[in-house]
Amino acid sequence: MKSIFVIEDNEDIGFILDYFLREEGFKVRLFARAEDFTKAFKHEVPDIFLVDVMLPDGDGIDLCNLIKHDSRSAEVPVLIMSAHSDEAAVKRCKAEEFIPKPFDLIELGNTINTYLAAS
């Protein structure tokens, strides 16, 4: 079972992503705060990351940089999602993909599976 860390502070979006990804067969760890993600990341690295840009206690771009500069996860795909940022966010942290909100769940699932198949 592939694992995914989802960093999303919007409770409704987080619930939908958690439900959808579990139904697709993923082991999901959902984090609403950068601090909670950072604590878990010290002990575990998933197969893929789905990171929101705007968080109540941090910035998803900073988290992406943390992921990409850690030798344990530098090659793990990071998908950045945001309603307010653009693809320039991907370039600032070397994420593999930018997912604009709102997004289609089927397209998101296909994107996640494409990156997992390539890694």
mmCIF file of N, CA and C in Angstrom:
data_model
loop_
_atom_site.group_PDB
_atom_site.id
_atom_site.type_symbol
_atom_site.label_atom_id
_atom_site.label_comp_id
_atom_site.label_asym_id
_atom_site.label_seq_id
_atom_site.Cartn_x
_atom_site.Cartn_y
_atom_site.Cartn_z
ATOM 1 N N MET A 1 0.851 -1.180 0.000
ATOM 2 C CA MET A 1 0.000 0.000 0.000
ATOM 3 C C MET A 1 0.899 1.248 0.000
ATOM 4 N N LYS A 2 0.698 2.115 -0.974
ATOM 5 C CA LYS A 2 1.473 3.351 -1.081
ATOM 6 C C LYS A 2 0.987 4.351 -0.041
ATOM 7 N N SER A 3 1.928 5.129 0.493
ATOM 8 C CA SER A 3 1.579 6.117 1.515
ATOM 9 C C SER A 3 1.700 7.533 0.958
ATOM 10 N N ILE A 4 0.841 8.403 1.470
ATOM 11 C CA ILE A 4 0.834 9.796 1.051
ATOM 12 C C ILE A 4 0.647 10.683 2.273
ATOM 13 N N PHE A 5 1.443 11.742 2.344
ATOM 14 C CA PHE A 5 1.255 12.780 3.346
ATOM 15 C C PHE A 5 0.493 13.908 2.671
ATOM 16 N N VAL A 6 -0.632 14.295 3.252
ATOM 17 C CA VAL A 6 -1.435 15.398 2.757
ATOM 18 C C VAL A 6 -1.363 16.517 3.793
ATOM 19 N N ILE A 7 -0.874 17.680 3.377
ATOM 20 C CA ILE A 7 -0.801 18.841 4.260
ATOM 21 C C ILE A 7 -1.825 19.839 3.739
ATOM 22 N N GLU A 8 -2.954 19.914 4.431
ATOM 23 C CA GLU A 8 -4.089 20.742 4.008
ATOM 24 C C GLU A 8 -4.831 21.234 5.247
ATOM 25 N N ASP A 9 -4.937 22.554 5.404
ATOM 26 C CA ASP A 9 -5.558 23.105 6.604
ATOM 27 C C ASP A 9 -7.070 23.250 6.508
ATOM 28 N N ASN A 10 -7.629 23.264 5.308
ATOM 29 C CA ASN A 10 -9.078 23.371 5.168
ATOM 30 C C ASN A 10 -9.695 22.023 5.538
ATOM 31 N N GLU A 11 -10.515 22.035 6.583
ATOM 32 C CA GLU A 11 -11.062 20.794 7.113
ATOM 33 C C GLU A 11 -11.897 20.033 6.078
ATOM 34 N N ASP A 12 -12.699 20.739 5.300
ATOM 35 C CA ASP A 12 -13.544 20.084 4.302
ATOM 36 C C ASP A 12 -12.713 19.458 3.187
ATOM 37 N N ILE A 13 -11.743 20.210 2.679
ATOM 38 C CA ILE A 13 -10.881 19.675 1.616
ATOM 39 C C ILE A 13 -10.064 18.495 2.149
ATOM 40 N N GLY A 14 -9.551 18.642 3.358
ATOM 41 C CA GLY A 14 -8.790 17.551 3.972
ATOM 42 C C GLY A 14 -9.621 16.286 4.106
ATOM 43 N N PHE A 15 -10.864 16.434 4.552
ATOM 44 C CA PHE A 15 -11.763 15.283 4.700
ATOM 45 C C PHE A 15 -11.986 14.596 3.358
ATOM 46 N N ILE A 16 -12.268 15.400 2.338
ATOM 47 C CA ILE A 16 -12.521 14.843 0.999
ATOM 48 C C ILE A 16 -11.284 14.132 0.466
ATOM 49 N N LEU A 17 -10.114 14.763 0.590
ATOM 50 C CA LEU A 17 -8.875 14.139 0.114
ATOM 51 C C LEU A 17 -8.583 12.844 0.868
ATOM 52 N N ASP A 18 -8.738 12.881 2.182
ATOM 53 C CA ASP A 18 -8.490 11.702 3.010
ATOM 54 C C ASP A 18 -9.403 10.552 2.570
ATOM 55 N N TYR A 19 -10.681 10.833 2.433
ATOM 56 C CA TYR A 19 -11.646 9.804 2.034
ATOM 57 C C TYR A 19 -11.326 9.270 0.630
ATOM 58 N N PHE A 20 -11.152 10.173 -0.321
ATOM 59 C CA PHE A 20 -10.889 9.777 -1.701
ATOM 60 C C PHE A 20 -9.618 8.924 -1.817
ATOM 61 N N LEU A 21 -8.545 9.378 -1.203
ATOM 62 C CA LEU A 21 -7.270 8.672 -1.324
ATOM 63 C C LEU A 21 -7.302 7.318 -0.625
ATOM 64 N N ARG A 22 -7.991 7.223 0.504
ATOM 65 C CA ARG A 22 -8.146 5.917 1.156
ATOM 66 C C ARG A 22 -8.943 4.959 0.265
ATOM 67 N N GLU A 23 -9.988 5.478 -0.361
ATOM 68 C CA GLU A 23 -10.783 4.657 -1.279
ATOM 69 C C GLU A 23 -9.942 4.200 -2.474
ATOM 70 N N GLU A 24 -8.946 4.993 -2.847
ATOM 71 C CA GLU A 24 -8.054 4.638 -3.951
ATOM 72 C C GLU A 24 -6.934 3.691 -3.502
ATOM 73 N N GLY A 25 -6.913 3.336 -2.218
ATOM 74 C CA GLY A 25 -5.959 2.347 -1.724
ATOM 75 C C GLY A 25 -4.705 2.904 -1.085
ATOM 76 N N PHE A 26 -4.690 4.189 -0.760
ATOM 77 C CA PHE A 26 -3.518 4.796 -0.141
ATOM 78 C C PHE A 26 -3.592 4.757 1.373
ATOM 79 N N LYS A 27 -2.432 4.679 1.995
ATOM 80 C CA LYS A 27 -2.302 4.933 3.424
ATOM 81 C C LYS A 27 -2.110 6.445 3.540
ATOM 82 N N VAL A 28 -3.047 7.137 4.171
ATOM 83 C CA VAL A 28 -3.049 8.601 4.205
ATOM 84 C C VAL A 28 -2.719 9.100 5.599
ATOM 85 N N ARG A 29 -1.807 10.067 5.651
ATOM 86 C CA ARG A 29 -1.561 10.844 6.874
ATOM 87 C C ARG A 29 -1.925 12.277 6.532
ATOM 88 N N LEU A 30 -2.927 12.818 7.228
ATOM 89 C CA LEU A 30 -3.436 14.155 6.967
ATOM 90 C C LEU A 30 -2.963 15.097 8.062
ATOM 91 N N PHE A 31 -2.397 16.238 7.644
ATOM 92 C CA PHE A 31 -1.894 17.251 8.584
ATOM 93 C C PHE A 31 -2.522 18.595 8.254
ATOM 94 N N ALA A 32 -3.035 19.263 9.278
ATOM 95 C CA ALA A 32 -3.639 20.588 9.083
ATOM 96 C C ALA A 32 -2.645 21.704 9.391
ATOM 97 N N ARG A 33 -1.537 21.354 10.012
ATOM 98 C CA ARG A 33 -0.559 22.365 10.415
ATOM 99 C C ARG A 33 0.852 21.921 10.007
ATOM 100 N N ALA A 34 1.665 22.890 9.650
ATOM 101 C CA ALA A 34 3.054 22.613 9.269
ATOM 102 C C ALA A 34 3.809 21.959 10.420
ATOM 103 N N GLU A 35 3.553 22.416 11.630
ATOM 104 C CA GLU A 35 4.245 21.873 12.807
ATOM 105 C C GLU A 35 3.978 20.371 12.962
ATOM 106 N N ASP A 36 2.727 19.958 12.791
ATOM 107 C CA ASP A 36 2.387 18.538 12.921
ATOM 108 C C ASP A 36 3.067 17.711 11.827
ATOM 109 N N PHE A 37 3.076 18.248 10.603
ATOM 110 C CA PHE A 37 3.759 17.569 9.510
ATOM 111 C C PHE A 37 5.251 17.409 9.822
ATOM 112 N N THR A 38 5.884 18.493 10.263
ATOM 113 C CA THR A 38 7.323 18.478 10.521
ATOM 114 C C THR A 38 7.689 17.424 11.564
ATOM 115 N N LYS A 39 6.883 17.291 12.596
ATOM 116 C CA LYS A 39 7.135 16.272 13.629
ATOM 117 C C LYS A 39 7.060 14.864 13.037
ATOM 118 N N ALA A 40 6.032 14.605 12.246
ATOM 119 C CA ALA A 40 5.871 13.275 11.651
ATOM 120 C C ALA A 40 6.962 12.984 10.622
ATOM 121 N N PHE A 41 7.346 14.012 9.868
ATOM 122 C CA PHE A 41 8.350 13.866 8.812
ATOM 123 C C PHE A 41 9.714 13.455 9.371
ATOM 124 N N LYS A 42 9.994 13.794 10.605
ATOM 125 C CA LYS A 42 11.261 13.391 11.236
ATOM 126 C C LYS A 42 11.366 11.877 11.351
ATOM 127 N N HIS A 43 10.208 11.190 11.402
ATOM 128 C CA HIS A 43 10.189 9.758 11.665
ATOM 129 C C HIS A 43 9.718 8.910 10.496
ATOM 130 N N GLU A 44 9.099 9.539 9.515
ATOM 131 C CA GLU A 44 8.491 8.771 8.427
ATOM 132 C C GLU A 44 8.534 9.563 7.123
ATOM 133 N N VAL A 45 8.812 8.869 6.033
ATOM 134 C CA VAL A 45 8.791 9.474 4.698
ATOM 135 C C VAL A 45 7.818 8.664 3.843
ATOM 136 N N PRO A 46 6.807 9.326 3.279
ATOM 137 C CA PRO A 46 5.829 8.611 2.459
ATOM 138 C C PRO A 46 6.339 8.403 1.028
ATOM 139 N N ASP A 47 5.495 7.825 0.206
ATOM 140 C CA ASP A 47 5.826 7.620 -1.202
ATOM 141 C C ASP A 47 5.582 8.870 -2.039
ATOM 142 N N ILE A 48 4.727 9.792 -1.538
ATOM 143 C CA ILE A 48 4.412 11.029 -2.247
ATOM 144 C C ILE A 48 3.843 12.042 -1.256
ATOM 145 N N PHE A 49 4.028 13.334 -1.573
ATOM 146 C CA PHE A 49 3.518 14.423 -0.740
ATOM 147 C C PHE A 49 2.527 15.253 -1.544
ATOM 148 N N LEU A 50 1.436 15.678 -0.897
ATOM 149 C CA LEU A 50 0.466 16.604 -1.466
ATOM 150 C C LEU A 50 0.389 17.770 -0.487
ATOM 151 N N VAL A 51 0.888 18.945 -0.911
ATOM 152 C CA VAL A 51 1.115 20.056 0.013
ATOM 153 C C VAL A 51 0.364 21.309 -0.419
ATOM 154 N N ASP A 52 -0.461 21.841 0.479
ATOM 155 C CA ASP A 52 -1.115 23.121 0.257
ATOM 156 C C ASP A 52 -0.107 24.235 0.512
ATOM 157 N N VAL A 53 -0.230 25.345 -0.194
ATOM 158 C CA VAL A 53 0.717 26.452 -0.023
ATOM 159 C C VAL A 53 0.421 27.242 1.248
ATOM 160 N N MET A 54 -0.834 27.634 1.426
ATOM 161 C CA MET A 54 -1.183 28.498 2.557
ATOM 162 C C MET A 54 -1.622 27.660 3.750
ATOM 163 N N LEU A 55 -0.838 27.746 4.824
ATOM 164 C CA LEU A 55 -1.124 27.010 6.050
ATOM 165 C C LEU A 55 -1.179 27.992 7.215
ATOM 166 N N PRO A 56 -1.888 27.653 8.290
ATOM 167 C CA PRO A 56 -2.039 28.607 9.393
ATOM 168 C C PRO A 56 -0.735 28.908 10.125
ATOM 169 N N ASP A 57 0.219 27.986 10.085
ATOM 170 C CA ASP A 57 1.465 28.180 10.828
ATOM 171 C C ASP A 57 2.699 28.009 9.955
ATOM 172 N N GLY A 58 2.546 28.183 8.662
ATOM 173 C CA GLY A 58 3.699 28.016 7.792
ATOM 174 C C GLY A 58 3.319 28.166 6.336
ATOM 175 N N ASP A 59 4.263 27.828 5.511
ATOM 176 C CA ASP A 59 4.115 27.983 4.067
ATOM 177 C C ASP A 59 4.476 26.656 3.413
ATOM 178 N N GLY A 60 3.600 26.188 2.524
ATOM 179 C CA GLY A 60 3.851 24.931 1.839
ATOM 180 C C GLY A 60 5.106 24.937 0.990
ATOM 181 N N ILE A 61 5.499 26.102 0.488
ATOM 182 C CA ILE A 61 6.741 26.198 -0.285
ATOM 183 C C ILE A 61 7.934 25.894 0.615
ATOM 184 N N ASP A 62 7.895 26.415 1.838
ATOM 185 C CA ASP A 62 8.972 26.116 2.797
ATOM 186 C C ASP A 62 9.008 24.620 3.116
ATOM 187 N N LEU A 63 7.831 24.009 3.268
ATOM 188 C CA LEU A 63 7.787 22.565 3.530
ATOM 189 C C LEU A 63 8.331 21.782 2.342
ATOM 190 N N CYS A 64 7.993 22.216 1.149
ATOM 191 C CA CYS A 64 8.519 21.572 -0.056
ATOM 192 C C CYS A 64 10.042 21.658 -0.080
ATOM 193 N N ASN A 65 10.571 22.827 0.237
ATOM 194 C CA ASN A 65 12.036 22.976 0.295
ATOM 195 C C ASN A 65 12.645 22.061 1.341
ATOM 196 N N LEU A 66 11.985 21.924 2.491
ATOM 197 C CA LEU A 66 12.451 21.015 3.535
ATOM 198 C C LEU A 66 12.507 19.583 2.998
ATOM 199 N N ILE A 67 11.447 19.176 2.317
ATOM 200 C CA ILE A 67 11.374 17.824 1.753
ATOM 201 C C ILE A 67 12.477 17.616 0.714
ATOM 202 N N LYS A 68 12.631 18.559 -0.195
ATOM 203 C CA LYS A 68 13.569 18.407 -1.304
ATOM 204 C C LYS A 68 15.035 18.529 -0.878
ATOM 205 N N HIS A 69 15.288 19.116 0.299
ATOM 206 C CA HIS A 69 16.659 19.239 0.781
ATOM 207 C C HIS A 69 17.037 18.160 1.793
ATOM 208 N N ASP A 70 16.129 17.239 2.051
ATOM 209 C CA ASP A 70 16.390 16.130 2.970
ATOM 210 C C ASP A 70 16.787 14.922 2.129
ATOM 211 N N SER A 71 17.902 14.313 2.435
ATOM 212 C CA SER A 71 18.397 13.192 1.631
ATOM 213 C C SER A 71 17.429 12.013 1.625
ATOM 214 N N ARG A 72 16.604 11.881 2.658
ATOM 215 C CA ARG A 72 15.645 10.770 2.710
ATOM 216 C C ARG A 72 14.501 10.949 1.718
ATOM 217 N N SER A 73 14.221 12.194 1.331
ATOM 218 C CA SER A 73 13.016 12.450 0.540
ATOM 219 C C SER A 73 13.254 13.310 -0.697
ATOM 220 N N ALA A 74 14.488 13.600 -1.009
ATOM 221 C CA ALA A 74 14.790 14.497 -2.132
ATOM 222 C C ALA A 74 14.186 14.014 -3.445
ATOM 223 N N GLU A 75 14.072 12.717 -3.624
ATOM 224 C CA GLU A 75 13.546 12.155 -4.872
ATOM 225 C C GLU A 75 12.066 11.797 -4.794
ATOM 226 N N VAL A 76 11.440 12.017 -3.647
ATOM 227 C CA VAL A 76 10.021 11.705 -3.482
ATOM 228 C C VAL A 76 9.194 12.807 -4.144
ATOM 229 N N PRO A 77 8.193 12.453 -4.953
ATOM 230 C CA PRO A 77 7.391 13.479 -5.624
ATOM 231 C C PRO A 77 6.625 14.372 -4.641
ATOM 232 N N VAL A 78 6.628 15.665 -4.958
ATOM 233 C CA VAL A 78 5.867 16.660 -4.195
ATOM 234 C C VAL A 78 4.911 17.354 -5.160
ATOM 235 N N LEU A 79 3.638 17.325 -4.816
ATOM 236 C CA LEU A 79 2.619 18.019 -5.592
ATOM 237 C C LEU A 79 2.133 19.192 -4.751
ATOM 238 N N ILE A 80 2.259 20.392 -5.299
ATOM 239 C CA ILE A 80 1.846 21.620 -4.602
ATOM 240 C C ILE A 80 0.443 21.984 -5.069
ATOM 241 N N MET A 81 -0.429 22.300 -4.114
ATOM 242 C CA MET A 81 -1.779 22.727 -4.492
ATOM 243 C C MET A 81 -2.093 24.073 -3.856
ATOM 244 N N SER A 82 -2.837 24.896 -4.609
ATOM 245 C CA SER A 82 -3.197 26.219 -4.104
ATOM 246 C C SER A 82 -4.280 26.843 -4.968
ATOM 247 N N ALA A 83 -5.094 27.662 -4.304
ATOM 248 C CA ALA A 83 -6.077 28.470 -5.022
ATOM 249 C C ALA A 83 -5.515 29.847 -5.336
ATOM 250 N N HIS A 84 -4.407 30.213 -4.675
ATOM 251 C CA HIS A 84 -3.893 31.576 -4.783
ATOM 252 C C HIS A 84 -2.528 31.681 -5.439
ATOM 253 N N SER A 85 -1.765 30.620 -5.434
ATOM 254 C CA SER A 85 -0.447 30.642 -6.066
ATOM 255 C C SER A 85 -0.563 30.172 -7.506
ATOM 256 N N ASP A 86 0.556 30.161 -8.189
ATOM 257 C CA ASP A 86 0.566 29.670 -9.563
ATOM 258 C C ASP A 86 1.754 28.729 -9.748
ATOM 259 N N GLU A 87 2.018 28.380 -10.979
ATOM 260 C CA GLU A 87 3.080 27.408 -11.234
ATOM 261 C C GLU A 87 4.464 27.904 -10.848
ATOM 262 N N ALA A 88 4.623 29.193 -10.630
ATOM 263 C CA ALA A 88 5.908 29.708 -10.163
ATOM 264 C C ALA A 88 6.257 29.106 -8.801
ATOM 265 N N ALA A 89 5.230 28.748 -8.022
ATOM 266 C CA ALA A 89 5.465 28.114 -6.721
ATOM 267 C C ALA A 89 6.219 26.797 -6.887
ATOM 268 N N VAL A 90 5.885 26.062 -7.940
ATOM 269 C CA VAL A 90 6.548 24.788 -8.202
ATOM 270 C C VAL A 90 8.035 25.010 -8.448
ATOM 271 N N LYS A 91 8.351 26.028 -9.203
ATOM 272 C CA LYS A 91 9.753 26.311 -9.534
ATOM 273 C C LYS A 91 10.546 26.755 -8.305
ATOM 274 N N ARG A 92 9.877 27.445 -7.369
ATOM 275 C CA ARG A 92 10.582 27.938 -6.181
ATOM 276 C C ARG A 92 11.016 26.810 -5.252
ATOM 277 N N CYS A 93 10.394 25.656 -5.369
ATOM 278 C CA CYS A 93 10.764 24.571 -4.450
ATOM 279 C C CYS A 93 11.051 23.252 -5.159
ATOM 280 N N LYS A 94 11.089 23.267 -6.467
ATOM 281 C CA LYS A 94 11.393 22.067 -7.247
ATOM 282 C C LYS A 94 10.357 20.950 -7.066
ATOM 283 N N ALA A 95 9.096 21.348 -6.823
ATOM 284 C CA ALA A 95 8.017 20.360 -6.768
ATOM 285 C C ALA A 95 7.799 19.792 -8.170
ATOM 286 N N GLU A 96 7.247 18.612 -8.222
ATOM 287 C CA GLU A 96 7.022 17.966 -9.512
ATOM 288 C C GLU A 96 5.813 18.538 -10.247
ATOM 289 N N GLU A 97 4.831 19.031 -9.503
ATOM 290 C CA GLU A 97 3.577 19.432 -10.142
ATOM 291 C C GLU A 97 2.868 20.493 -9.315
ATOM 292 N N PHE A 98 2.128 21.361 -10.012
ATOM 293 C CA PHE A 98 1.244 22.334 -9.378
ATOM 294 C C PHE A 98 -0.197 21.920 -9.653
ATOM 295 N N ILE A 99 -0.999 21.827 -8.613
ATOM 296 C CA ILE A 99 -2.407 21.457 -8.723
ATOM 297 C C ILE A 99 -3.235 22.688 -8.331
ATOM 298 N N PRO A 100 -3.883 23.351 -9.291
ATOM 299 C CA PRO A 100 -4.698 24.514 -8.932
ATOM 300 C C PRO A 100 -6.012 24.073 -8.277
ATOM 301 N N LYS A 101 -6.408 24.819 -7.249
ATOM 302 C CA LYS A 101 -7.709 24.591 -6.612
ATOM 303 C C LYS A 101 -8.715 25.522 -7.263
ATOM 304 N N PRO A 102 -9.937 25.080 -7.457
ATOM 305 C CA PRO A 102 -10.440 23.732 -7.168
ATOM 306 C C PRO A 102 -9.916 22.716 -8.178
ATOM 307 N N PHE A 103 -9.837 21.480 -7.757
ATOM 308 C CA PHE A 103 -9.309 20.437 -8.623
ATOM 309 C C PHE A 103 -10.327 19.319 -8.771
ATOM 310 N N ASP A 104 -10.182 18.554 -9.822
ATOM 311 C CA ASP A 104 -11.005 17.386 -10.080
ATOM 312 C C ASP A 104 -10.333 16.191 -9.402
ATOM 313 N N LEU A 105 -11.072 15.463 -8.580
ATOM 314 C CA LEU A 105 -10.481 14.352 -7.838
ATOM 315 C C LEU A 105 -9.938 13.256 -8.749
ATOM 316 N N ILE A 106 -10.634 12.967 -9.828
ATOM 317 C CA ILE A 106 -10.161 11.918 -10.747
ATOM 318 C C ILE A 106 -8.839 12.345 -11.387
ATOM 319 N N GLU A 107 -8.749 13.592 -11.821
ATOM 320 C CA GLU A 107 -7.497 14.099 -12.391
ATOM 321 C C GLU A 107 -6.381 14.083 -11.348
ATOM 322 N N LEU A 108 -6.709 14.479 -10.120
ATOM 323 C CA LEU A 108 -5.711 14.450 -9.051
ATOM 324 C C LEU A 108 -5.219 13.022 -8.834
ATOM 325 N N GLY A 109 -6.137 12.073 -8.765
ATOM 326 C CA GLY A 109 -5.746 10.671 -8.599
ATOM 327 C C GLY A 109 -4.862 10.187 -9.732
ATOM 328 N N ASN A 110 -5.195 10.566 -10.949
ATOM 329 C CA ASN A 110 -4.373 10.180 -12.103
ATOM 330 C C ASN A 110 -2.976 10.797 -12.012
ATOM 331 N N THR A 111 -2.900 12.059 -11.594
ATOM 332 C CA THR A 111 -1.604 12.732 -11.454
ATOM 333 C C THR A 111 -0.759 12.043 -10.394
ATOM 334 N N ILE A 112 -1.358 11.737 -9.254
ATOM 335 C CA ILE A 112 -0.635 11.053 -8.176
ATOM 336 C C ILE A 112 -0.112 9.707 -8.680
ATOM 337 N N ASN A 113 -0.963 8.947 -9.333
ATOM 338 C CA ASN A 113 -0.554 7.626 -9.815
ATOM 339 C C ASN A 113 0.522 7.706 -10.887
ATOM 340 N N THR A 114 0.478 8.746 -11.718
ATOM 341 C CA THR A 114 1.523 8.940 -12.738
ATOM 342 C C THR A 114 2.880 9.143 -12.075
ATOM 343 N N TYR A 115 2.929 9.981 -11.049
ATOM 344 C CA TYR A 115 4.205 10.228 -10.379
ATOM 345 C C TYR A 115 4.681 9.019 -9.576
ATOM 346 N N LEU A 116 3.757 8.282 -9.003
ATOM 347 C CA LEU A 116 4.152 7.075 -8.269
ATOM 348 C C LEU A 116 4.690 6.016 -9.223
ATOM 349 N N ALA A 117 4.100 5.901 -10.387
ATOM 350 C CA ALA A 117 4.571 4.909 -11.366
ATOM 351 C C ALA A 117 5.964 5.259 -11.873
ATOM 352 N N ALA A 118 6.263 6.544 -11.937
ATOM 353 C CA ALA A 118 7.562 6.992 -12.446
ATOM 354 C C ALA A 118 8.658 6.936 -11.391
ATOM 355 N N SER A 119 8.266 6.885 -10.119
ATOM 356 C CA SER A 119 9.297 6.926 -9.057
ATOM 357 C C SER A 119 9.765 5.541 -8.662
#
